[in-house]
């Protein structure tokens, strides 16, 4: 049919040599992270106690637009990057839309998601600094898997505190992590003080992300030469994920198009922030005017229904304060199949862009999302992750609007991962037993009101 290709792979030599630091281009910068005790901006020295030095520097860097990617990281990237940018001809035909739909596919590596882009960088810098072990938490399991792969490659020990409920729900995900040599501890565990305390108080709990973070931080701060690493929310993670947007922009140039709208699912905001980065710089500089759309689950709507205030990054209140759209750090989102989007807050860059009107946001119920996921799987031949399917749903709706108006919009969305470990979710879809949960205004209001005021 088309003379335009279905898929554009850049060559190995076209892997970007620098990440793009979107914050440096922003005229209205995100507010700084604050120390909850002093209410002063967090310093490099404070961050250095928890994170590797280079990551602490990147976290605070709002001046360098480009940051070099070390050779040692590019060597790993070459195993799975550049990732393909695909024209969804079959989906366009299925919808009967005049829009042109493209997606950037980040699921074609063993970890199955974009999280590997930052995992590699974080473990590389830890190794360079002589750190011998790392700890982290994982909810849905994608981050734990990506980090286990990177830790195996660079030879750093890794302990993953996996939310007990997820570990039971996704036993095979746990085995992939263990196969790459990491230790998996279902959380809450008896291996940390905070874990023992929680187990005593709630003997049958299946755990939560907030609790797993507390255990991982305790282990890191009580183990010599050990650091804690995070897979989303932080600015340095957003920076590493800019490789998604840089590659997508280069591939679209080869297709000869520029996106009218860029759509991404938003949990902590890292894939979305990375995907839009080069296009947002164009928008800020006034050379192009693309729209950006963040897509969240209705069960955890931090942008669409949260408040833009200073809040903690974790439930246990061990992190600095971040100015962000949040549902409140003590808000426990209802269990849903998009575990990677079940976070109470949003990265500060994404939050600021949204507050400044440079980005829009929308939310969908999981049944609507899985409808889109199954349509997409049938016509495009990829079984998408529940998280990614939020972006699919929004892209399809945008394409259907174009069908009404006759607009030939160029739509780009991020397909962040595959759903092969999400079979319990697809089983519910197939059996017709999937349900939705949408929090009431009252629930959200109560959670925000219970926040300490800063
Ligand atoms: C973690 C995850 C997300 C959400 O994280 P962001 O930081 O918002 O990008 C989305 N999709 C997949 C497949 C994930 O694993």
GROMACS .gro file of C-alpha atoms and ligand atoms in nm:
model
  469
    1UNK     CA    1   0.000   0.000   0.000
    2UNK     CA    2   0.193   0.295   0.124
    3UNK     CA    3   0.520   0.420  -0.008
    4UNK     CA    4   0.582   0.546   0.344
    5UNK     CA    5   0.722   0.267   0.561
    6UNK     CA    6   0.541   0.102   0.851
    7UNK     CA    7   0.845   0.120   1.073
    8UNK     CA    8   1.148   0.335   1.100
    9UNK     CA    9   1.449   0.200   1.287
   10UNK     CA   10   1.733   0.444   1.320
   11UNK     CA   11   2.078   0.291   1.294
   12UNK     CA   12   2.299   0.223   1.594
   13UNK     CA   13   2.505   0.531   1.505
   14UNK     CA   14   2.193   0.744   1.536
   15UNK     CA   15   2.143   0.669   1.907
   16UNK     CA   16   2.147   1.017   2.065
   17UNK     CA   17   2.483   1.101   2.226
   18UNK     CA   18   2.321   1.343   2.472
   19UNK     CA   19   2.007   1.349   2.681
   20UNK     CA   20   1.783   1.655   2.665
   21UNK     CA   21   1.720   1.841   2.991
   22UNK     CA   22   1.379   1.998   2.925
   23UNK     CA   23   1.394   2.197   3.248
   24UNK     CA   24   1.679   2.408   3.112
   25UNK     CA   25   1.451   2.534   2.832
   26UNK     CA   26   1.155   2.617   3.058
   27UNK     CA   27   1.094   2.988   3.114
   28UNK     CA   28   0.894   2.915   3.427
   29UNK     CA   29   1.107   2.659   3.614
   30UNK     CA   30   0.954   2.404   3.851
   31UNK     CA   31   0.986   2.505   4.217
   32UNK     CA   32   1.285   2.348   4.395
   33UNK     CA   33   1.259   2.040   4.616
   34UNK     CA   34   1.250   2.139   4.981
   35UNK     CA   35   1.391   1.990   5.298
   36UNK     CA   36   1.082   1.925   5.514
   37UNK     CA   37   1.267   2.035   5.832
   38UNK     CA   38   1.421   2.364   5.720
   39UNK     CA   39   1.188   2.442   5.425
   40UNK     CA   40   1.505   2.533   5.233
   41UNK     CA   41   1.589   2.398   4.887
   42UNK     CA   42   1.753   2.057   4.907
   43UNK     CA   43   2.129   2.069   4.853
   44UNK     CA   44   2.361   1.843   4.658
   45UNK     CA   45   2.511   1.719   4.987
   46UNK     CA   46   2.169   1.611   5.113
   47UNK     CA   47   2.078   1.428   4.795
   48UNK     CA   48   2.418   1.261   4.785
   49UNK     CA   49   2.337   1.062   5.099
   50UNK     CA   50   2.061   0.876   4.919
   51UNK     CA   51   2.151   0.896   4.549
   52UNK     CA   52   2.477   0.852   4.355
   53UNK     CA   53   2.670   1.178   4.307
   54UNK     CA   54   2.612   1.211   3.934
   55UNK     CA   55   2.239   1.145   3.970
   56UNK     CA   56   2.220   1.403   4.249
   57UNK     CA   57   2.393   1.654   4.017
   58UNK     CA   58   2.152   1.574   3.733
   59UNK     CA   59   1.859   1.605   3.972
   60UNK     CA   60   1.954   1.965   4.048
   61UNK     CA   61   2.074   2.069   3.701
   62UNK     CA   62   1.841   2.323   3.543
   63UNK     CA   63   2.094   2.502   3.324
   64UNK     CA   64   2.248   2.250   3.081
   65UNK     CA   65   2.006   2.178   2.797
   66UNK     CA   66   2.212   1.879   2.680
   67UNK     CA   67   2.394   1.630   2.901
   68UNK     CA   68   2.642   1.381   2.752
   69UNK     CA   69   2.554   1.012   2.768
   70UNK     CA   70   2.868   0.821   2.871
   71UNK     CA   71   3.009   0.562   2.624
   72UNK     CA   72   2.950   0.286   2.881
   73UNK     CA   73   2.576   0.358   2.880
   74UNK     CA   74   2.557   0.385   2.502
   75UNK     CA   75   2.719   0.038   2.485
   76UNK     CA   76   2.422  -0.104   2.677
   77UNK     CA   77   2.171   0.107   2.481
   78UNK     CA   78   2.303  -0.053   2.161
   79UNK     CA   79   2.159  -0.389   2.277
   80UNK     CA   80   1.802  -0.261   2.256
   81UNK     CA   81   1.803   0.089   2.105
   82UNK     CA   82   1.711   0.272   1.891
   83UNK     CA   83   1.356   0.149   1.943
   84UNK     CA   84   1.117   0.153   1.646
   85UNK     CA   85   0.879   0.436   1.555
   86UNK     CA   86   0.580   0.268   1.392
   87UNK     CA   87   0.304   0.406   1.169
   88UNK     CA   88  -0.021   0.244   1.285
   89UNK     CA   89  -0.169   0.197   0.935
   90UNK     CA   90  -0.385  -0.092   1.049
   91UNK     CA   91  -0.528   0.098   1.343
   92UNK     CA   92  -0.597   0.398   1.117
   93UNK     CA   93  -0.784   0.170   0.876
   94UNK     CA   94  -0.975   0.005   1.161
   95UNK     CA   95  -1.090   0.346   1.286
   96UNK     CA   96  -1.148   0.490   0.939
   97UNK     CA   97  -0.965   0.805   1.039
   98UNK     CA   98  -0.784   1.054   0.818
   99UNK     CA   99  -0.536   1.109   1.106
  100UNK     CA  100  -0.188   0.965   1.084
  101UNK     CA  101  -0.104   0.768   1.396
  102UNK     CA  102   0.253   0.689   1.499
  103UNK     CA  103   0.377   0.517   1.811
  104UNK     CA  104   0.716   0.490   1.970
  105UNK     CA  105   0.751   0.134   2.096
  106UNK     CA  106   0.953   0.081   2.415
  107UNK     CA  107   0.843  -0.276   2.489
  108UNK     CA  108   1.087  -0.464   2.268
  109UNK     CA  109   1.345  -0.542   2.534
  110UNK     CA  110   1.337  -0.825   2.790
  111UNK     CA  111   1.227  -0.597   3.074
  112UNK     CA  112   0.929  -0.513   2.853
  113UNK     CA  113   0.919  -0.137   2.917
  114UNK     CA  114   1.090   0.201   2.888
  115UNK     CA  115   1.218   0.169   3.248
  116UNK     CA  116   1.540   0.009   3.120
  117UNK     CA  117   1.648   0.348   2.973
  118UNK     CA  118   1.696   0.494   3.321
  119UNK     CA  119   1.791   0.169   3.499
  120UNK     CA  120   2.101   0.137   3.281
  121UNK     CA  121   2.209   0.494   3.351
  122UNK     CA  122   2.151   0.470   3.725
  123UNK     CA  123   2.344   0.144   3.770
  124UNK     CA  124   2.627   0.268   3.547
  125UNK     CA  125   2.682   0.579   3.762
  126UNK     CA  126   2.663   0.370   4.082
  127UNK     CA  127   2.929   0.135   3.949
  128UNK     CA  128   3.153   0.427   3.842
  129UNK     CA  129   3.131   0.565   4.195
  130UNK     CA  130   3.231   0.231   4.349
  131UNK     CA  131   2.887   0.159   4.498
  132UNK     CA  132   2.862  -0.218   4.554
  133UNK     CA  133   2.490  -0.268   4.613
  134UNK     CA  134   2.158  -0.106   4.533
  135UNK     CA  135   1.806  -0.132   4.671
  136UNK     CA  136   1.473  -0.042   4.520
  137UNK     CA  137   1.104  -0.114   4.537
  138UNK     CA  138   0.883  -0.246   4.262
  139UNK     CA  139   0.507  -0.251   4.237
  140UNK     CA  140   0.399  -0.385   3.902
  141UNK     CA  141   0.749  -0.532   3.854
  142UNK     CA  142   0.871  -0.356   3.538
  143UNK     CA  143   1.115  -0.136   3.724
  144UNK     CA  144   1.253  -0.426   3.930
  145UNK     CA  145   1.310  -0.627   3.614
  146UNK     CA  146   1.483  -0.342   3.430
  147UNK     CA  147   1.707  -0.270   3.726
  148UNK     CA  148   1.794  -0.640   3.769
  149UNK     CA  149   1.903  -0.654   3.403
  150UNK     CA  150   2.122  -0.346   3.441
  151UNK     CA  151   2.266  -0.466   3.774
  152UNK     CA  152   2.360  -0.801   3.622
  153UNK     CA  153   2.531  -0.626   3.330
  154UNK     CA  154   2.742  -0.388   3.540
  155UNK     CA  155   2.801  -0.633   3.828
  156UNK     CA  156   2.626  -0.456   4.116
  157UNK     CA  157   2.422  -0.642   4.384
  158UNK     CA  158   2.052  -0.560   4.393
  159UNK     CA  159   1.775  -0.614   4.648
  160UNK     CA  160   1.419  -0.554   4.527
  161UNK     CA  161   1.138  -0.501   4.774
  162UNK     CA  162   0.836  -0.616   4.578
  163UNK     CA  163   0.487  -0.528   4.700
  164UNK     CA  164   0.364  -0.861   4.846
  165UNK     CA  165   0.037  -0.849   4.653
  166UNK     CA  166   0.223  -0.807   4.323
  167UNK     CA  167   0.471  -1.081   4.408
  168UNK     CA  168   0.179  -1.319   4.459
  169UNK     CA  169  -0.013  -1.192   4.155
  170UNK     CA  170   0.289  -1.200   3.923
  171UNK     CA  171   0.509  -1.492   4.035
  172UNK     CA  172   0.673  -1.514   3.693
  173UNK     CA  173   0.777  -1.150   3.702
  174UNK     CA  174   0.954  -1.231   4.029
  175UNK     CA  175   1.139  -1.522   3.867
  176UNK     CA  176   1.263  -1.304   3.580
  177UNK     CA  177   1.411  -1.064   3.836
  178UNK     CA  178   1.574  -1.354   4.027
  179UNK     CA  179   1.710  -1.503   3.706
  180UNK     CA  180   1.902  -1.181   3.649
  181UNK     CA  181   2.057  -1.237   3.994
  182UNK     CA  182   1.867  -0.993   4.214
  183UNK     CA  183   1.719  -1.082   4.550
  184UNK     CA  184   1.341  -1.033   4.567
  185UNK     CA  185   1.188  -0.972   4.910
  186UNK     CA  186   0.808  -0.953   4.930
  187UNK     CA  187   0.721  -0.639   5.124
  188UNK     CA  188   0.640  -0.585   5.408
  189UNK     CA  189   0.913  -0.827   5.517
  190UNK     CA  190   1.083  -0.923   5.843
  191UNK     CA  191   1.423  -0.803   5.712
  192UNK     CA  192   1.381  -0.437   5.809
  193UNK     CA  193   1.266  -0.258   6.119
  194UNK     CA  194   0.990  -0.075   5.934
  195UNK     CA  195   0.877  -0.402   5.773
  196UNK     CA  196   0.860  -0.582   6.108
  197UNK     CA  197   0.662  -0.292   6.253
  198UNK     CA  198   0.409  -0.296   5.969
  199UNK     CA  199   0.375  -0.676   5.983
  200UNK     CA  200   0.304  -0.659   6.353
  201UNK     CA  201   0.041  -0.389   6.307
  202UNK     CA  202  -0.123  -0.539   5.996
  203UNK     CA  203  -0.050  -0.914   6.005
  204UNK     CA  204  -0.226  -0.999   5.676
  205UNK     CA  205  -0.137  -0.697   5.466
  206UNK     CA  206  -0.042  -0.744   5.101
  207UNK     CA  207   0.177  -0.433   5.119
  208UNK     CA  208   0.191  -0.109   4.926
  209UNK     CA  209   0.441   0.090   4.722
  210UNK     CA  210   0.484   0.340   5.005
  211UNK     CA  211   0.581   0.063   5.244
  212UNK     CA  212   0.820  -0.103   4.998
  213UNK     CA  213   0.994   0.235   4.946
  214UNK     CA  214   1.041   0.272   5.320
  215UNK     CA  215   1.198  -0.076   5.343
  216UNK     CA  216   1.430  -0.012   5.047
  217UNK     CA  217   1.544   0.324   5.188
  218UNK     CA  218   1.608   0.170   5.531
  219UNK     CA  219   1.816  -0.108   5.379
  220UNK     CA  220   2.017   0.141   5.169
  221UNK     CA  221   2.090   0.375   5.459
  222UNK     CA  222   2.190   0.092   5.695
  223UNK     CA  223   2.412  -0.097   5.447
  224UNK     CA  224   2.765   0.015   5.372
  225UNK     CA  225   2.833   0.144   5.020
  226UNK     CA  226   2.471   0.096   4.922
  227UNK     CA  227   2.235   0.341   4.750
  228UNK     CA  228   1.863   0.358   4.680
  229UNK     CA  229   1.736   0.405   4.323
  230UNK     CA  230   1.398   0.514   4.185
  231UNK     CA  231   1.234   0.439   3.852
  232UNK     CA  232   1.011   0.744   3.801
  233UNK     CA  233   0.907   1.086   3.936
  234UNK     CA  234   1.261   1.225   3.983
  235UNK     CA  235   1.401   1.477   3.733
  236UNK     CA  236   1.705   1.263   3.655
  237UNK     CA  237   1.474   0.980   3.546
  238UNK     CA  238   1.289   1.221   3.315
  239UNK     CA  239   1.625   1.327   3.173
  240UNK     CA  240   1.724   0.967   3.086
  241UNK     CA  241   1.384   0.908   2.927
  242UNK     CA  242   1.439   1.198   2.686
  243UNK     CA  243   1.608   0.942   2.464
  244UNK     CA  244   1.254   0.827   2.372
  245UNK     CA  245   1.155   1.170   2.241
  246UNK     CA  246   1.488   1.241   2.072
  247UNK     CA  247   1.472   0.915   1.876
  248UNK     CA  248   1.103   0.963   1.795
  249UNK     CA  249   1.167   1.313   1.662
  250UNK     CA  250   1.456   1.191   1.443
  251UNK     CA  251   1.243   0.905   1.307
  252UNK     CA  252   0.946   1.132   1.233
  253UNK     CA  253   1.184   1.361   1.044
  254UNK     CA  254   1.266   1.061   0.823
  255UNK     CA  255   0.894   1.004   0.772
  256UNK     CA  256   0.880   1.374   0.681
  257UNK     CA  257   0.625   1.473   0.948
  258UNK     CA  258   0.599   1.672   1.271
  259UNK     CA  259   0.340   1.572   1.535
  260UNK     CA  260   0.033   1.789   1.596
  261UNK     CA  261  -0.028   1.608   1.922
  262UNK     CA  262   0.194   1.393   2.145
  263UNK     CA  263   0.020   1.160   2.390
  264UNK     CA  264   0.164   0.963   2.681
  265UNK     CA  265   0.038   0.771   2.982
  266UNK     CA  266   0.135   0.931   3.311
  267UNK     CA  267   0.221   0.751   3.634
  268UNK     CA  268   0.509   0.948   3.781
  269UNK     CA  269   0.553   1.127   3.447
  270UNK     CA  270   0.886   0.990   3.325
  271UNK     CA  271   0.795   0.838   2.988
  272UNK     CA  272   0.564   1.129   2.908
  273UNK     CA  273   0.824   1.388   3.005
  274UNK     CA  274   1.088   1.205   2.803
  275UNK     CA  275   0.867   1.160   2.497
  276UNK     CA  276   0.760   1.523   2.476
  277UNK     CA  277   1.101   1.673   2.572
  278UNK     CA  278   1.232   1.778   2.226
  279UNK     CA  279   0.885   1.882   2.106
  280UNK     CA  280   0.827   2.084   2.424
  281UNK     CA  281   1.156   2.268   2.367
  282UNK     CA  282   1.027   2.359   2.017
  283UNK     CA  283   0.700   2.476   2.167
  284UNK     CA  284   0.871   2.689   2.430
  285UNK     CA  285   1.105   2.838   2.168
  286UNK     CA  286   0.808   2.908   1.941
  287UNK     CA  287   0.930   2.709   1.637
  288UNK     CA  288   0.634   2.463   1.648
  289UNK     CA  289   0.310   2.441   1.840
  290UNK     CA  290   0.231   2.076   1.915
  291UNK     CA  291  -0.026   1.979   2.178
  292UNK     CA  292   0.065   1.746   2.464
  293UNK     CA  293  -0.176   1.514   2.641
  294UNK     CA  294  -0.115   1.324   2.965
  295UNK     CA  295  -0.340   1.023   3.021
  296UNK     CA  296  -0.411   0.890   3.370
  297UNK     CA  297  -0.633   0.621   3.521
  298UNK     CA  298  -0.963   0.752   3.664
  299UNK     CA  299  -0.873   0.558   3.979
  300UNK     CA  300  -0.558   0.767   4.035
  301UNK     CA  301  -0.614   1.109   3.873
  302UNK     CA  302  -0.331   1.325   4.011
  303UNK     CA  303  -0.325   1.584   3.728
  304UNK     CA  304  -0.694   1.594   3.646
  305UNK     CA  305  -0.826   1.600   4.005
  306UNK     CA  306  -0.528   1.661   4.234
  307UNK     CA  307  -0.386   1.982   4.383
  308UNK     CA  308  -0.063   2.165   4.286
  309UNK     CA  309   0.113   2.182   4.625
  310UNK     CA  310   0.427   2.074   4.807
  311UNK     CA  311   0.397   1.710   4.914
  312UNK     CA  312   0.616   1.414   5.007
  313UNK     CA  313   0.721   1.166   4.739
  314UNK     CA  314   0.637   0.865   4.958
  315UNK     CA  315   0.378   0.745   5.207
  316UNK     CA  316   0.633   0.710   5.488
  317UNK     CA  317   0.736   1.078   5.451
  318UNK     CA  318   1.109   1.008   5.421
  319UNK     CA  319   1.166   1.203   5.096
  320UNK     CA  320   1.206   1.577   5.040
  321UNK     CA  321   0.900   1.787   4.949
  322UNK     CA  322   0.818   1.819   4.580
  323UNK     CA  323   0.588   2.085   4.432
  324UNK     CA  324   0.361   1.873   4.219
  325UNK     CA  325   0.008   1.774   4.129
  326UNK     CA  326  -0.081   1.525   4.399
  327UNK     CA  327  -0.370   1.335   4.551
  328UNK     CA  328  -0.187   1.346   4.884
  329UNK     CA  329   0.102   1.123   4.985
  330UNK     CA  330  -0.118   0.922   5.219
  331UNK     CA  331  -0.371   0.854   4.946
  332UNK     CA  332  -0.378   0.481   4.869
  333UNK     CA  333  -0.504   0.447   4.511
  334UNK     CA  334  -0.755   0.169   4.459
  335UNK     CA  335  -0.598  -0.147   4.326
  336UNK     CA  336  -0.601  -0.148   3.945
  337UNK     CA  337  -0.430  -0.340   3.669
  338UNK     CA  338  -0.215  -0.046   3.566
  339UNK     CA  339   0.017  -0.078   3.866
  340UNK     CA  340   0.275   0.150   3.703
  341UNK     CA  341   0.027   0.440   3.708
  342UNK     CA  342  -0.073   0.398   4.073
  343UNK     CA  343   0.127   0.686   4.216
  344UNK     CA  344  -0.018   0.974   4.417
  345UNK     CA  345   0.195   1.251   4.260
  346UNK     CA  346   0.353   1.365   3.933
  347UNK     CA  347   0.702   1.477   3.830
  348UNK     CA  348   0.756   1.849   3.895
  349UNK     CA  349   0.843   1.937   3.532
  350UNK     CA  350   0.528   1.769   3.399
  351UNK     CA  351   0.326   1.933   3.679
  352UNK     CA  352   0.460   2.281   3.598
  353UNK     CA  353   0.399   2.243   3.221
  354UNK     CA  354   0.044   2.137   3.298
  355UNK     CA  355  -0.012   2.424   3.540
  356UNK     CA  356   0.125   2.671   3.282
  357UNK     CA  357  -0.124   2.544   3.025
  358UNK     CA  358   0.144   2.394   2.800
  359UNK     CA  359  -0.003   2.045   2.845
  360UNK     CA  360  -0.349   1.894   2.877
  361UNK     CA  361  -0.456   1.591   3.076
  362UNK     CA  362  -0.739   1.342   3.067
  363UNK     CA  363  -0.835   1.022   3.246
  364UNK     CA  364  -1.000   0.691   3.158
  365UNK     CA  365  -1.155   0.400   3.343
  366UNK     CA  366  -0.975   0.069   3.309
  367UNK     CA  367  -1.259  -0.100   3.117
  368UNK     CA  368  -1.236   0.177   2.853
  369UNK     CA  369  -0.860   0.133   2.845
  370UNK     CA  370  -0.875  -0.245   2.798
  371UNK     CA  371  -1.129  -0.204   2.515
  372UNK     CA  372  -0.864  -0.002   2.333
  373UNK     CA  373  -0.591  -0.249   2.431
  374UNK     CA  374  -0.771  -0.545   2.275
  375UNK     CA  375  -0.854  -0.353   1.955
  376UNK     CA  376  -0.492  -0.247   1.928
  377UNK     CA  377  -0.364  -0.601   1.991
  378UNK     CA  378  -0.587  -0.742   1.717
  379UNK     CA  379  -0.488  -0.494   1.446
  380UNK     CA  380  -0.132  -0.396   1.538
  381UNK     CA  381  -0.016  -0.734   1.668
  382UNK     CA  382   0.132  -0.612   1.996
  383UNK     CA  383  -0.017  -0.704   2.334
  384UNK     CA  384   0.014  -0.374   2.520
  385UNK     CA  385   0.080  -0.314   2.890
  386UNK     CA  386  -0.224  -0.183   3.080
  387UNK     CA  387  -0.031   0.139   3.153
  388UNK     CA  388   0.052   0.199   2.785
  389UNK     CA  389  -0.307   0.126   2.687
  390UNK     CA  390  -0.414   0.454   2.846
  391UNK     CA  391  -0.220   0.634   2.572
  392UNK     CA  392  -0.369   0.404   2.308
  393UNK     CA  393  -0.721   0.489   2.428
  394UNK     CA  394  -0.654   0.863   2.408
  395UNK     CA  395  -0.485   0.836   2.066
  396UNK     CA  396  -0.781   0.639   1.931
  397UNK     CA  397  -1.027   0.898   2.064
  398UNK     CA  398  -0.824   1.179   1.907
  399UNK     CA  399  -0.821   0.989   1.576
  400UNK     CA  400  -1.199   0.942   1.598
  401UNK     CA  401  -1.242   1.317   1.654
  402UNK     CA  402  -1.038   1.371   1.336
  403UNK     CA  403  -1.282   1.142   1.158
  404UNK     CA  404  -1.561   1.383   1.256
  405UNK     CA  405  -1.374   1.693   1.149
  406UNK     CA  406  -1.180   1.549   0.857
  407UNK     CA  407  -0.849   1.672   1.000
  408UNK     CA  408  -0.536   1.485   0.892
  409UNK     CA  409  -0.363   1.534   1.224
  410UNK     CA  410  -0.031   1.366   1.297
  411UNK     CA  411  -0.069   1.184   1.629
  412UNK     CA  412   0.231   1.044   1.814
  413UNK     CA  413   0.188   0.831   2.124
  414UNK     CA  414   0.420   0.640   2.353
  415UNK     CA  415   0.370   0.265   2.369
  416UNK     CA  416   0.567   0.211   2.687
  417UNK     CA  417   0.553  -0.166   2.726
  418UNK     CA  418   0.410  -0.512   2.673
  419UNK     CA  419   0.143  -0.681   2.880
  420UNK     CA  420   0.268  -1.041   2.894
  421UNK     CA  421   0.283  -1.040   3.274
  422UNK     CA  422  -0.065  -0.889   3.297
  423UNK     CA  423  -0.261  -1.199   3.206
  424UNK     CA  424  -0.482  -1.184   3.518
  425UNK     CA  425  -0.605  -0.847   3.380
  426UNK     CA  426  -0.667  -0.981   3.030
  427UNK     CA  427  -0.836  -1.285   3.185
  428UNK     CA  428  -1.086  -1.052   3.354
  429UNK     CA  429  -1.145  -0.875   3.023
  430UNK     CA  430  -1.208  -1.205   2.848
  431UNK     CA  431  -1.438  -1.326   3.123
  432UNK     CA  432  -1.622  -0.994   3.135
  433UNK     CA  433  -1.551  -0.948   3.506
  434UNK     CA  434  -1.336  -0.632   3.504
  435UNK     CA  435  -1.472  -0.349   3.719
  436UNK     CA  436  -1.395   0.023   3.756
  437UNK     CA  437  -1.329   0.240   4.054
  438UNK     CA  438  -1.349   0.620   4.055
  439UNK     CA  439  -1.277   0.802   4.383
  440UNK     CA  440  -1.535   1.052   4.509
  441UNK     CA  441  -1.455   1.425   4.537
  442UNK     CA  442  -1.486   1.382   4.910
  443UNK     CA  443  -1.217   1.113   4.928
  444UNK     CA  444  -0.973   1.329   4.733
  445UNK     CA  445  -1.057   1.642   4.932
  446UNK     CA  446  -1.002   1.459   5.263
  447UNK     CA  447  -0.666   1.329   5.148
  448UNK     CA  448  -0.545   1.674   5.036
  449UNK     CA  449  -0.673   1.840   5.353
  450UNK     CA  450  -0.481   1.594   5.569
  451UNK     CA  451  -0.151   1.709   5.412
  452UNK     CA  452   0.080   1.923   5.623
  453UNK     CA  453   0.081   2.280   5.482
  454UNK     CA  454   0.407   2.422   5.348
  455LIG     C1  455   0.618   0.240   3.502
  455LIG     C2  456   0.544   0.237   3.377
  455LIG     C3  457   0.467   0.347   3.334
  455LIG     C4  458   0.449   0.473   3.414
  455LIG     O1  459   0.564   0.538   3.457
  455LIG     P1  460   0.603   0.684   3.411
  455LIG     O2  461   0.714   0.724   3.501
  455LIG     O3  462   0.483   0.771   3.427
  455LIG     O4  463   0.647   0.674   3.271
  455LIG     C5  464   0.405   0.339   3.211
  455LIG     N1  465   0.412   0.229   3.135
  455LIG     C6  466   0.483   0.120   3.173
  455LIG     C7  467   0.485   0.001   3.084
  455LIG     C8  468   0.551   0.121   3.296
  455LIG     O5  469   0.621   0.014   3.333
   0.00000   0.00000   0.00000
